[in-house]
Amino acid sequence: MKKMSIDDKLGLDLFHTDEEESHIQVDLGCTDEAEIKKLLLACPAECYKYIGGKLSFSHLGCLECGTCRVLSHGRIVKEWRHPQSGVGVTFRQG
Ligand code: SF4
């Protein structure tokens, strides 16, 4: 059996995303580049972008790993909770 890459495995996940409401609230006005860089490097779904000195965030594709919440210590990630029942990611390969 051929070993699957991480990208291949993630590509099998199902997303039922709440497009109206994000389960993560982010301070998009943050200018602390050291803190921003942590999230850019750590988020496996690349939900955080930093382009032209402006932070942006999209919860679409979030894997609900909680890494950003732990790293941020409330500095950029202001609120983190699991999505409502019935929405979010469904893992199909570990
Ligand atoms: S919970 Fe994980 S996947 Fe979702 S935004 Fe945070 S670091 Fe990215």
CSV table of N, CA and C and ligand atoms in Angstrom, one decimal:
chain,number,residue,atom,x,y,z
A,1,MET,N,0.8,-1.2,0.0
A,1,MET,CA,0.0,0.0,0.0
A,1,MET,C,0.9,1.2,0.0
A,2,LYS,N,0.6,2.2,-0.9
A,2,LYS,CA,1.4,3.4,-1.0
A,2,LYS,C,1.1,4.3,0.2
A,3,LYS,N,2.2,4.8,0.7
A,3,LYS,CA,2.1,5.8,1.9
A,3,LYS,C,1.6,7.1,1.4
A,4,MET,N,0.6,7.6,2.1
A,4,MET,CA,-0.1,8.9,1.7
A,4,MET,C,0.7,10.1,2.3
A,5,SER,N,0.8,11.2,1.5
A,5,SER,CA,1.4,12.4,2.0
A,5,SER,C,0.4,13.1,2.9
A,6,ILE,N,0.9,14.0,3.7
A,6,ILE,CA,0.0,14.8,4.6
A,6,ILE,C,-1.0,15.6,3.7
A,7,ASP,N,-0.6,16.1,2.6
A,7,ASP,CA,-1.5,16.9,1.7
A,7,ASP,C,-2.6,15.9,1.2
A,8,ASP,N,-2.2,14.7,0.8
A,8,ASP,CA,-3.2,13.8,0.3
A,8,ASP,C,-4.2,13.4,1.4
A,9,LYS,N,-3.7,13.2,2.6
A,9,LYS,CA,-4.6,12.9,3.8
A,9,LYS,C,-5.6,14.1,4.1
A,10,LEU,N,-5.0,15.3,4.1
A,10,LEU,CA,-5.9,16.4,4.4
A,10,LEU,C,-6.9,16.6,3.3
A,11,GLY,N,-6.5,16.3,2.1
A,11,GLY,CA,-7.5,16.4,1.0
A,11,GLY,C,-8.7,15.5,1.1
A,12,LEU,N,-8.6,14.5,1.9
A,12,LEU,CA,-9.8,13.7,2.1
A,12,LEU,C,-10.8,14.2,3.2
A,13,ASP,N,-10.3,15.1,4.0
A,13,ASP,CA,-11.2,15.6,5.1
A,13,ASP,C,-12.4,16.3,4.5
A,14,LEU,N,-13.5,16.2,5.3
A,14,LEU,CA,-14.7,16.9,4.9
A,14,LEU,C,-14.9,18.1,5.8
A,15,PHE,N,-15.4,19.2,5.1
A,15,PHE,CA,-15.7,20.4,5.9
A,15,PHE,C,-17.1,20.8,5.7
A,16,HIS,N,-17.8,21.0,6.9
A,16,HIS,CA,-19.1,21.5,6.9
A,16,HIS,C,-19.0,22.9,7.6
A,17,THR,N,-18.6,23.9,6.9
A,17,THR,CA,-18.2,25.1,7.5
A,17,THR,C,-19.4,26.1,7.7
A,18,ASP,N,-19.4,26.7,8.9
A,18,ASP,CA,-20.4,27.8,9.2
A,18,ASP,C,-19.8,29.0,8.5
A,19,GLU,N,-20.4,29.3,7.4
A,19,GLU,CA,-19.8,30.5,6.6
A,19,GLU,C,-20.3,31.8,7.2
A,20,GLU,N,-21.3,31.8,8.1
A,20,GLU,CA,-21.8,33.0,8.7
A,20,GLU,C,-20.9,33.5,9.9
A,21,GLU,N,-20.5,32.5,10.6
A,21,GLU,CA,-19.8,32.8,11.9
A,21,GLU,C,-18.5,32.0,12.1
A,22,SER,N,-17.5,32.7,12.4
A,22,SER,CA,-16.2,32.1,12.7
A,22,SER,C,-16.2,31.6,14.2
A,23,HIS,N,-15.6,30.4,14.4
A,23,HIS,CA,-15.5,29.9,15.8
A,23,HIS,C,-14.2,30.5,16.4
A,24,ILE,N,-13.4,31.3,15.7
A,24,ILE,CA,-12.2,31.9,16.2
A,24,ILE,C,-12.3,33.4,16.0
A,25,GLN,N,-12.1,34.2,17.0
A,25,GLN,CA,-12.1,35.6,16.9
A,25,GLN,C,-10.6,36.1,17.0
A,26,VAL,N,-10.2,36.9,16.0
A,26,VAL,CA,-8.9,37.3,15.8
A,26,VAL,C,-8.8,38.8,15.8
A,27,ASP,N,-7.7,39.3,16.5
A,27,ASP,CA,-7.5,40.8,16.5
A,27,ASP,C,-6.7,41.1,15.2
A,28,LEU,N,-7.4,41.5,14.2
A,28,LEU,CA,-6.8,41.7,12.9
A,28,LEU,C,-6.0,43.1,12.9
A,29,GLY,N,-6.1,43.8,13.9
A,29,GLY,CA,-5.4,45.1,14.0
A,29,GLY,C,-4.0,44.9,14.6
A,30,CYS,N,-3.7,43.7,15.0
A,30,CYS,CA,-2.4,43.4,15.6
A,30,CYS,C,-1.2,43.7,14.7
A,31,THR,N,-0.2,44.4,15.2
A,31,THR,CA,1.0,44.7,14.3
A,31,THR,C,2.2,44.1,14.9
A,32,ASP,N,2.1,43.3,15.9
A,32,ASP,CA,3.3,42.6,16.5
A,32,ASP,C,3.7,41.5,15.6
A,33,GLU,N,4.7,41.8,14.7
A,33,GLU,CA,5.1,40.8,13.7
A,33,GLU,C,5.7,39.5,14.3
A,34,ALA,N,6.3,39.5,15.4
A,34,ALA,CA,6.8,38.3,16.1
A,34,ALA,C,5.6,37.4,16.4
A,35,GLU,N,4.6,38.0,17.0
A,35,GLU,CA,3.4,37.2,17.3
A,35,GLU,C,2.7,36.7,16.1
A,36,ILE,N,2.6,37.5,15.1
A,36,ILE,CA,1.9,37.1,13.8
A,36,ILE,C,2.7,36.0,13.2
A,37,LYS,N,4.0,36.1,13.2
A,37,LYS,CA,4.8,35.0,12.5
A,37,LYS,C,4.6,33.7,13.2
A,38,LYS,N,4.4,33.6,14.5
A,38,LYS,CA,4.2,32.4,15.2
A,38,LYS,C,2.9,31.7,14.5
A,39,LEU,N,1.9,32.5,14.3
A,39,LEU,CA,0.7,31.9,13.8
A,39,LEU,C,0.8,31.5,12.3
A,40,LEU,N,1.5,32.3,11.6
A,40,LEU,CA,1.8,32.0,10.2
A,40,LEU,C,2.5,30.7,10.0
A,41,LEU,N,3.5,30.4,10.9
A,41,LEU,CA,4.3,29.2,10.8
A,41,LEU,C,3.6,28.0,11.4
A,42,ALA,N,2.8,28.2,12.3
A,42,ALA,CA,2.2,27.1,13.1
A,42,ALA,C,0.9,26.6,12.5
A,43,CYS,N,0.1,27.4,11.9
A,43,CYS,CA,-1.2,27.0,11.5
A,43,CYS,C,-1.1,26.0,10.3
A,44,PRO,N,-1.5,24.7,10.5
A,44,PRO,CA,-1.3,23.7,9.4
A,44,PRO,C,-2.2,24.0,8.2
A,45,ALA,N,-3.3,24.8,8.4
A,45,ALA,CA,-4.3,25.0,7.3
A,45,ALA,C,-4.0,26.3,6.7
A,46,GLU,N,-3.0,27.1,7.1
A,46,GLU,CA,-2.7,28.4,6.5
A,46,GLU,C,-3.9,29.3,6.6
A,47,CYS,N,-4.6,29.3,7.7
A,47,CYS,CA,-5.7,30.2,7.9
A,47,CYS,C,-5.3,31.7,8.1
A,48,TYR,N,-4.1,31.9,8.5
A,48,TYR,CA,-3.6,33.2,8.7
A,48,TYR,C,-2.7,33.6,7.5
A,49,LYS,N,-2.9,34.9,7.1
A,49,LYS,CA,-2.1,35.5,6.0
A,49,LYS,C,-1.6,36.8,6.5
A,50,TYR,N,-0.4,37.2,6.1
A,50,TYR,CA,0.1,38.5,6.4
A,50,TYR,C,0.7,39.1,5.2
A,51,ILE,N,-0.1,40.0,4.6
A,51,ILE,CA,0.3,40.5,3.3
A,51,ILE,C,0.3,42.0,3.3
A,52,GLY,N,1.4,42.6,2.9
A,52,GLY,CA,1.5,44.1,2.9
A,52,GLY,C,1.3,44.7,4.3
A,53,GLY,N,1.8,44.0,5.3
A,53,GLY,CA,1.7,44.5,6.7
A,53,GLY,C,0.3,44.4,7.3
A,54,LYS,N,-0.6,43.6,6.6
A,54,LYS,CA,-1.9,43.5,7.2
A,54,LYS,C,-2.2,42.0,7.4
A,55,LEU,N,-2.7,41.7,8.6
A,55,LEU,CA,-3.1,40.4,9.0
A,55,LEU,C,-4.5,40.1,8.6
A,56,SER,N,-4.7,38.9,8.0
A,56,SER,CA,-6.0,38.5,7.7
A,56,SER,C,-6.2,37.0,8.2
A,57,PHE,N,-7.5,36.6,8.3
A,57,PHE,CA,-7.8,35.3,8.9
A,57,PHE,C,-9.0,34.8,8.2
A,58,SER,N,-9.0,33.5,7.9
A,58,SER,CA,-10.3,32.8,7.5
A,58,SER,C,-10.4,31.5,8.2
A,59,HIS,N,-11.6,31.3,8.8
A,59,HIS,CA,-11.8,30.0,9.5
A,59,HIS,C,-12.1,28.9,8.6
A,60,LEU,N,-12.4,29.2,7.3
A,60,LEU,CA,-12.7,28.2,6.3
A,60,LEU,C,-11.4,27.3,6.2
A,61,GLY,N,-11.6,26.0,6.3
A,61,GLY,CA,-10.4,25.1,6.2
A,61,GLY,C,-9.7,24.9,7.5
A,62,CYS,N,-10.2,25.5,8.6
A,62,CYS,CA,-9.6,25.3,9.9
A,62,CYS,C,-9.7,23.8,10.3
A,63,LEU,N,-8.6,23.3,10.9
A,63,LEU,CA,-8.6,21.9,11.3
A,63,LEU,C,-8.9,21.7,12.8
A,64,GLU,N,-9.2,22.8,13.4
A,64,GLU,CA,-9.6,22.8,14.9
A,64,GLU,C,-8.6,22.2,15.8
A,65,CYS,N,-7.3,22.4,15.4
A,65,CYS,CA,-6.2,21.8,16.2
A,65,CYS,C,-6.0,22.6,17.5
A,66,GLY,N,-6.3,23.9,17.5
A,66,GLY,CA,-6.1,24.7,18.7
A,66,GLY,C,-4.7,25.3,18.9
A,67,THR,N,-3.9,25.0,17.9
A,67,THR,CA,-2.5,25.5,18.0
A,67,THR,C,-2.4,27.0,18.1
A,68,CYS,N,-3.2,27.7,17.3
A,68,CYS,CA,-3.2,29.2,17.4
A,68,CYS,C,-3.6,29.7,18.7
A,69,ARG,N,-4.6,29.1,19.3
A,69,ARG,CA,-5.1,29.5,20.6
A,69,ARG,C,-3.9,29.4,21.7
A,70,VAL,N,-3.3,28.2,21.7
A,70,VAL,CA,-2.2,28.0,22.6
A,70,VAL,C,-1.0,29.0,22.4
A,71,LEU,N,-0.6,29.2,21.2
A,71,LEU,CA,0.5,30.0,20.9
A,71,LEU,C,0.2,31.5,21.2
A,72,SER,N,-1.0,31.9,21.0
A,72,SER,CA,-1.3,33.3,21.0
A,72,SER,C,-1.4,33.9,22.5
A,73,HIS,N,-1.8,33.0,23.4
A,73,HIS,CA,-2.0,33.5,24.8
A,73,HIS,C,-2.9,34.7,24.9
A,74,GLY,N,-3.9,34.7,24.0
A,74,GLY,CA,-4.9,35.8,24.0
A,74,GLY,C,-4.4,37.1,23.3
A,75,ARG,N,-3.2,37.1,22.8
A,75,ARG,CA,-2.7,38.4,22.2
A,75,ARG,C,-3.4,38.6,20.8
A,76,ILE,N,-3.5,37.6,20.0
A,76,ILE,CA,-4.1,37.8,18.7
A,76,ILE,C,-5.4,37.0,18.6
A,77,VAL,N,-5.4,35.8,19.1
A,77,VAL,CA,-6.6,35.0,19.1
A,77,VAL,C,-7.3,35.4,20.4
A,78,LYS,N,-8.4,36.1,20.2
A,78,LYS,CA,-9.2,36.6,21.3
A,78,LYS,C,-10.2,35.6,21.9
A,79,GLU,N,-10.7,34.8,21.0
A,79,GLU,CA,-11.7,33.8,21.4
A,79,GLU,C,-11.6,32.6,20.5
A,80,TRP,N,-11.6,31.4,21.1
A,80,TRP,CA,-11.5,30.1,20.4
A,80,TRP,C,-12.5,29.2,21.0
A,81,ARG,N,-13.3,28.6,20.2
A,81,ARG,CA,-14.2,27.6,20.6
A,81,ARG,C,-14.4,26.6,19.5
A,82,HIS,N,-14.9,25.4,19.8
A,82,HIS,CA,-15.2,24.5,18.7
A,82,HIS,C,-16.4,25.0,18.0
A,83,PRO,N,-16.6,24.7,16.7
A,83,PRO,CA,-17.8,25.1,15.9
A,83,PRO,C,-19.0,24.4,16.5
A,84,GLN,N,-20.1,25.0,16.2
A,84,GLN,CA,-21.4,24.4,16.7
A,84,GLN,C,-21.5,23.0,16.2
A,85,SER,N,-22.3,22.2,16.9
A,85,SER,CA,-22.5,20.8,16.5
A,85,SER,C,-23.0,20.7,15.0
A,86,GLY,N,-22.4,19.8,14.3
A,86,GLY,CA,-22.8,19.6,12.9
A,86,GLY,C,-22.0,20.3,11.9
A,87,VAL,N,-21.1,21.2,12.4
A,87,VAL,CA,-20.2,21.9,11.4
A,87,VAL,C,-18.8,21.7,11.9
A,88,GLY,N,-17.9,22.0,10.9
A,88,GLY,CA,-16.5,21.8,11.2
A,88,GLY,C,-15.9,20.8,10.4
A,89,VAL,N,-14.7,20.3,10.8
A,89,VAL,CA,-13.9,19.4,10.0
A,89,VAL,C,-14.3,17.9,10.4
A,90,THR,N,-14.3,17.0,9.5
A,90,THR,CA,-14.4,15.6,9.7
A,90,THR,C,-13.2,14.9,9.1
A,91,PHE,N,-12.3,14.4,10.0
A,91,PHE,CA,-11.1,13.7,9.6
A,91,PHE,C,-11.4,12.3,9.1
A,92,ARG,N,-10.8,12.0,8.0
A,92,ARG,CA,-11.0,10.6,7.4
A,92,ARG,C,-9.8,9.8,7.3
A,93,GLN,N,-8.6,10.4,7.6
A,93,GLN,CA,-7.3,9.7,7.6
A,93,GLN,C,-6.5,10.1,8.7
A,94,GLY,N,-6.9,9.8,9.9
A,94,GLY,CA,-6.2,10.2,11.1
A,94,GLY,C,-6.1,11.6,11.3
B,1,SF4,S1,-7.1,25.9,15.2
B,1,SF4,FE1,-5.4,25.1,14.0
B,1,SF4,S2,-6.0,25.0,11.9
B,1,SF4,FE2,-7.5,26.3,13.0
B,1,SF4,S3,-6.7,28.4,12.7
B,1,SF4,FE3,-5.9,27.7,14.6
B,1,SF4,S4,-3.9,26.8,14.1
B,1,SF4,FE4,-5.0,27.0,12.2
